[in-house]
Short mmCIF file of C-alpha atoms in Angstrom, two decimals:
data_model
loop_
_atom_site.label_atom_id
_atom_site.label_comp_id
_atom_site.label_asym_id
_atom_site.label_seq_id
_atom_site.Cartn_x
_atom_site.Cartn_y
_atom_site.Cartn_z
CA UNK A 1 85.71 124.69 99.58
CA UNK A 2 87.69 123.11 102.42
CA UNK A 3 85.59 120.98 104.73
CA UNK A 4 87.73 121.58 107.82
CA UNK A 5 88.01 125.26 108.59
CA UNK A 6 87.23 127.82 111.26
CA UNK A 7 87.59 131.59 111.08
CA UNK A 8 87.76 133.28 114.48
CA UNK A 9 87.81 137.01 115.06
CA UNK A 10 86.88 139.62 117.63
CA UNK A 11 84.11 142.04 116.72
CA UNK A 12 84.54 145.56 118.06
CA UNK A 13 81.20 145.55 119.87
CA UNK A 14 80.16 145.20 123.52
CA UNK A 15 83.80 145.81 124.48
CA UNK A 16 84.92 142.84 122.40
CA UNK A 17 83.01 139.75 121.27
CA UNK A 18 84.54 136.57 119.86
CA UNK A 19 82.84 135.16 116.75
CA UNK A 20 83.50 132.06 114.66
CA UNK A 21 82.40 130.87 111.22
CA UNK A 22 83.22 127.17 110.87
CA UNK A 23 82.49 124.00 108.97
CA UNK A 24 83.75 120.48 109.62
CA UNK A 25 83.33 117.00 108.22
CA UNK A 26 85.70 114.84 110.27
CA UNK A 27 86.59 117.10 113.20
CA UNK A 28 85.94 115.68 116.66
CA UNK A 29 86.22 117.99 119.65
CA UNK A 30 87.30 116.34 122.88
CA UNK A 31 85.88 117.47 126.21
CA UNK A 32 86.69 121.13 126.76
CA UNK A 33 85.32 124.36 128.22
CA UNK A 34 85.11 128.02 127.23
CA UNK A 35 85.45 130.96 129.57
CA UNK A 36 82.31 132.47 128.10
CA UNK A 37 79.02 131.17 126.75
CA UNK A 38 78.62 129.53 123.35
CA UNK A 39 75.63 130.61 121.26
CA UNK A 40 75.80 128.62 118.03
CA UNK A 41 73.53 128.50 114.99
CA UNK A 42 73.65 125.38 112.81
CA UNK A 43 73.55 126.47 109.16
CA UNK A 44 73.97 123.08 107.46
CA UNK A 45 74.06 119.47 108.56
CA UNK A 46 73.83 118.54 112.22
CA UNK A 47 76.13 118.47 115.23
CA UNK A 48 76.24 115.91 118.03
CA UNK A 49 77.69 117.03 121.33
CA UNK A 50 77.88 116.20 125.02
CA UNK A 51 76.81 118.78 127.62
CA UNK A 52 75.45 118.62 131.16
CA UNK A 53 75.68 114.86 131.48
CA UNK A 54 73.91 113.94 128.25
CA UNK A 55 74.37 113.77 124.48
CA UNK A 56 72.44 116.12 122.20
CA UNK A 57 71.94 116.61 118.47
CA UNK A 58 71.49 120.06 116.96
CA UNK A 59 69.94 119.96 113.50
CA UNK A 60 69.93 122.64 110.79
CA UNK A 61 68.47 125.98 111.96
CA UNK A 62 68.64 125.00 115.63
CA UNK A 63 70.53 126.93 118.30
CA UNK A 64 73.17 125.46 120.59
CA UNK A 65 73.45 126.89 124.11
CA UNK A 66 76.49 126.13 126.25
CA UNK A 67 77.02 127.87 129.58
CA UNK A 68 80.37 129.31 130.60
CA UNK A 69 82.65 126.56 131.96
CA UNK A 70 80.26 123.79 130.82
CA UNK A 71 82.25 120.73 129.75
CA UNK A 72 81.22 119.80 126.22
CA UNK A 73 82.32 118.01 123.06
CA UNK A 74 81.44 118.22 119.36
CA UNK A 75 81.29 116.07 116.24
CA UNK A 76 79.21 115.63 113.13
CA UNK A 77 75.84 113.91 113.30
CA UNK A 78 75.52 113.62 109.51
CA UNK A 79 77.64 112.09 106.75
CA UNK A 80 78.42 115.45 105.17
CA UNK A 81 79.54 117.22 108.33
CA UNK A 82 78.14 120.44 109.67
CA UNK A 83 78.47 124.17 109.28
CA UNK A 84 77.76 126.72 111.98
CA UNK A 85 78.39 130.22 113.25
CA UNK A 86 78.75 131.08 116.91
CA UNK A 87 79.10 133.94 119.36
CA UNK A 88 81.04 133.66 122.60
CA UNK A 89 79.57 136.30 124.94
CA UNK A 90 81.28 136.55 128.31
CA UNK A 91 79.76 136.22 131.76
CA UNK A 92 80.18 140.00 132.05
CA UNK A 93 78.06 140.53 128.94
CA UNK A 94 75.18 138.55 130.40
CA UNK A 95 75.63 140.10 133.85
CA UNK A 96 75.12 143.53 132.32
CA UNK A 97 72.03 142.36 130.44
CA UNK A 98 70.54 140.82 133.59
CA UNK A 99 71.11 144.09 135.47
CA UNK A 100 69.13 145.88 132.78
CA UNK A 101 66.33 143.30 132.91
CA UNK A 102 65.99 142.61 136.62
CA UNK A 103 66.02 145.71 138.81
CA UNK A 104 69.74 146.39 138.44
CA UNK A 105 70.64 142.94 139.80
CA UNK A 106 73.59 141.11 138.28
CA UNK A 107 72.33 137.55 137.74
CA UNK A 108 74.32 135.23 135.51
CA UNK A 109 71.77 133.24 133.47
CA UNK A 110 71.96 129.46 133.31
CA UNK A 111 70.71 127.81 130.14
CA UNK A 112 69.12 124.48 131.04
CA UNK A 113 68.38 123.56 127.42
CA UNK A 114 71.36 122.56 125.29
CA UNK A 115 69.46 122.88 121.99
CA UNK A 116 66.49 125.12 121.24
CA UNK A 117 64.25 125.56 118.20
CA UNK A 118 63.31 129.23 118.00
CA UNK A 119 62.85 130.58 114.47
CA UNK A 120 62.66 134.20 115.60
CA UNK A 121 65.92 134.16 117.56
CA UNK A 122 67.60 132.10 114.82
CA UNK A 123 66.67 134.79 112.29
CA UNK A 124 68.04 137.48 114.60
CA UNK A 125 71.31 135.58 114.99
CA UNK A 126 71.64 135.31 111.21
CA UNK A 127 71.15 139.06 110.99
CA UNK A 128 73.79 139.65 113.68
CA UNK A 129 76.35 137.52 111.85
CA UNK A 130 75.53 139.17 108.53
CA UNK A 131 75.93 142.68 109.91
CA UNK A 132 79.23 141.80 111.60
CA UNK A 133 80.52 140.36 108.32
CA UNK A 134 79.35 143.44 106.39
CA UNK A 135 81.07 145.83 108.80
CA UNK A 136 77.85 147.55 109.87
CA UNK A 137 77.97 150.35 112.42
CA UNK A 138 78.69 149.55 116.06
CA UNK A 139 75.30 150.96 117.08
CA UNK A 140 73.45 148.67 114.67
CA UNK A 141 75.33 145.51 115.65
CA UNK A 142 75.13 146.23 119.38
CA UNK A 143 71.41 146.93 119.19
CA UNK A 144 70.80 143.62 117.41
CA UNK A 145 73.10 141.76 119.79
CA UNK A 146 71.60 143.25 122.90
CA UNK A 147 68.07 142.41 121.81
CA UNK A 148 69.02 138.85 120.84
CA UNK A 149 71.00 138.07 123.99
CA UNK A 150 68.31 139.66 126.17
CA UNK A 151 65.64 137.45 124.54
CA UNK A 152 67.80 134.38 125.09
CA UNK A 153 68.43 135.31 128.73
CA UNK A 154 64.82 136.15 129.52
CA UNK A 155 63.29 133.32 127.51
CA UNK A 156 65.69 130.48 128.23
CA UNK A 157 67.91 131.59 131.12
CA UNK A 158 66.86 130.04 134.42
CA UNK A 159 67.66 133.09 136.56
CA UNK A 160 66.51 135.99 134.37
CA UNK A 161 63.03 137.29 133.67
CA UNK A 162 62.14 140.26 131.51
CA UNK A 163 60.46 143.24 133.17
CA UNK A 164 58.54 146.17 131.79
CA UNK A 165 60.82 149.01 130.77
CA UNK A 166 60.81 151.97 133.10
CA UNK A 167 59.62 155.26 131.68
CA UNK A 168 62.36 157.56 130.40
CA UNK A 169 62.04 161.33 130.07
CA UNK A 170 61.46 162.19 126.40
CA UNK A 171 63.62 165.29 126.78
CA UNK A 172 66.55 163.04 127.69
CA UNK A 173 65.83 160.86 124.68
CA UNK A 174 65.96 164.00 122.54
CA UNK A 175 69.50 164.58 123.81
CA UNK A 176 70.50 161.22 122.33
CA UNK A 177 68.76 162.10 119.08
CA UNK A 178 70.57 165.45 118.98
CA UNK A 179 73.87 163.65 119.56
CA UNK A 180 73.19 161.46 116.51
CA UNK A 181 72.30 164.57 114.48
CA UNK A 182 75.48 166.43 115.45
CA UNK A 183 78.02 163.61 115.43
CA UNK A 184 77.08 161.64 112.34
CA UNK A 185 80.69 160.61 111.75
CA UNK A 186 81.08 158.93 115.14
CA UNK A 187 80.75 155.14 115.32
CA UNK A 188 78.83 155.56 118.57
CA UNK A 189 78.08 152.57 120.77
CA UNK A 190 74.76 151.68 122.35
CA UNK A 191 76.29 152.20 125.78
CA UNK A 192 77.36 155.76 124.94
CA UNK A 193 73.84 156.71 123.87
CA UNK A 194 72.28 155.06 126.91
CA UNK A 195 74.69 157.03 129.12
CA UNK A 196 73.58 160.27 127.47
CA UNK A 197 70.02 159.47 128.54
CA UNK A 198 71.01 157.97 131.88
CA UNK A 199 69.32 154.56 131.56
CA UNK A 200 70.17 150.98 130.71
CA UNK A 201 70.85 149.93 127.13
CA UNK A 202 67.79 147.66 127.14
CA UNK A 203 65.45 150.46 128.25
CA UNK A 204 67.08 152.99 125.93
CA UNK A 205 66.39 150.95 122.77
CA UNK A 206 62.77 150.32 123.73
CA UNK A 207 62.06 153.88 124.83
CA UNK A 208 63.76 155.51 121.82
CA UNK A 209 61.71 153.39 119.44
CA UNK A 210 58.53 154.10 121.38
CA UNK A 211 59.15 157.85 121.50
CA UNK A 212 60.25 158.40 117.90
CA UNK A 213 58.87 155.38 116.03
CA UNK A 214 62.31 154.37 114.77
CA UNK A 215 65.27 152.46 116.16
CA UNK A 216 68.43 154.37 117.18
CA UNK A 217 70.39 152.81 114.33
CA UNK A 218 67.72 153.61 111.72
CA UNK A 219 67.66 157.20 112.99
CA UNK A 220 71.46 157.37 112.78
CA UNK A 221 71.30 156.35 109.10
CA UNK A 222 68.69 159.01 108.39
CA UNK A 223 70.77 161.69 110.14
CA UNK A 224 73.80 160.67 108.09
CA UNK A 225 71.84 160.81 104.85
CA UNK A 226 70.47 164.27 105.64
CA UNK A 227 74.00 165.55 106.16
CA UNK A 228 75.17 163.71 103.04
CA UNK A 229 72.58 165.41 100.86
CA UNK A 230 73.76 168.82 102.06
CA UNK A 231 77.40 167.97 101.35
CA UNK A 232 76.64 166.60 97.89
CA UNK A 233 74.62 169.71 97.01
CA UNK A 234 77.59 171.82 98.08
CA UNK A 235 79.87 169.91 95.70
CA UNK A 236 81.74 167.61 98.09
CA UNK A 237 83.14 164.42 96.61
CA UNK A 238 81.19 161.20 97.16
CA UNK A 239 84.13 159.62 99.01
CA UNK A 240 84.59 162.60 101.34
CA UNK A 241 80.86 162.67 101.99
CA UNK A 242 80.78 158.99 102.86
CA UNK A 243 83.69 159.35 105.30
CA UNK A 244 82.50 162.59 106.91
CA UNK A 245 79.02 161.19 107.43
CA UNK A 246 80.26 158.06 109.15
CA UNK A 247 79.59 155.39 106.55
CA UNK A 248 81.87 152.34 106.58
CA UNK A 249 82.96 152.92 102.97
CA UNK A 250 81.68 154.37 99.70
CA UNK A 251 79.86 151.16 98.76
CA UNK A 252 78.08 151.16 102.13
CA UNK A 253 77.10 154.79 101.57
CA UNK A 254 75.83 154.14 98.03
CA UNK A 255 73.71 151.22 99.20
CA UNK A 256 71.97 153.16 101.98
CA UNK A 257 71.55 156.27 99.83
CA UNK A 258 69.86 154.41 96.98
CA UNK A 259 67.69 152.38 99.34
CA UNK A 260 66.41 155.54 101.04
CA UNK A 261 66.22 157.94 98.10
CA UNK A 262 65.82 155.72 95.04
CA UNK A 263 68.87 157.19 93.31
CA UNK A 264 72.65 156.99 93.65
CA UNK A 265 74.74 159.76 95.27
CA UNK A 266 76.30 160.52 91.89
CA UNK A 267 72.93 160.87 90.15
CA UNK A 268 71.65 162.99 93.04
CA UNK A 269 74.65 165.30 92.86
CA UNK A 270 74.46 165.74 89.09
CA UNK A 271 70.95 167.11 89.39
CA UNK A 272 71.17 169.13 92.58
CA UNK A 273 74.58 170.75 93.00
CA UNK A 274 74.23 174.37 94.13
CA UNK A 275 75.95 176.64 91.62
#
């Protein structure tokens, strides 16, 4: 495997989010800035970098935080180089999160710490990267992202503090649930569901889980599987069922079906097709 490589792409979530998967051995980054924030997770090795007037070292499993327009550098801190993945959320992304957290006020968070050790957030970041790579649904990725970025902003951002979620009418939450039931094929975003209810994305996720005991994404999967079972019983092909129910592809459908029901779609159909 090449030691000097970086794969950049834009994920179709939160109106566009830049992501990178990189590893370097000899690369040295000169002083530069990004328009957005850098949220990086060191997977192997260690990185040395300059930020906010000082040098820092981020070891394996640590998280790098660089504010928008912060001048910074980057180089290896170990003989074998370093490997990392990073998100580049924009100021607008964090402004929206702060509005959801702090009484509808748009407060751009400032991260004082350049490197943090937080196993819980590191695990969430790994999950975010994994789901983006696997082409998971927009709702799933956005829910994970929103939770992770909100925890970073409230826990480590100087200007943002988390507040207790306001109560949301359960009847309105049911409208979102009904939307997921009816439009299983739609790759719905977190923002669209929150708009159905008429609340912030942060409050929507918390209130939906509290009201129904399941996350919006987990409910979406269940709604898709319920529809899939009906289609398979009626004799629809596995591929058509996967597409019509909103799964990324047939493999994605098979994986969720077996995980939930303990059998494959093909085996299910062979034993339950309505004559």
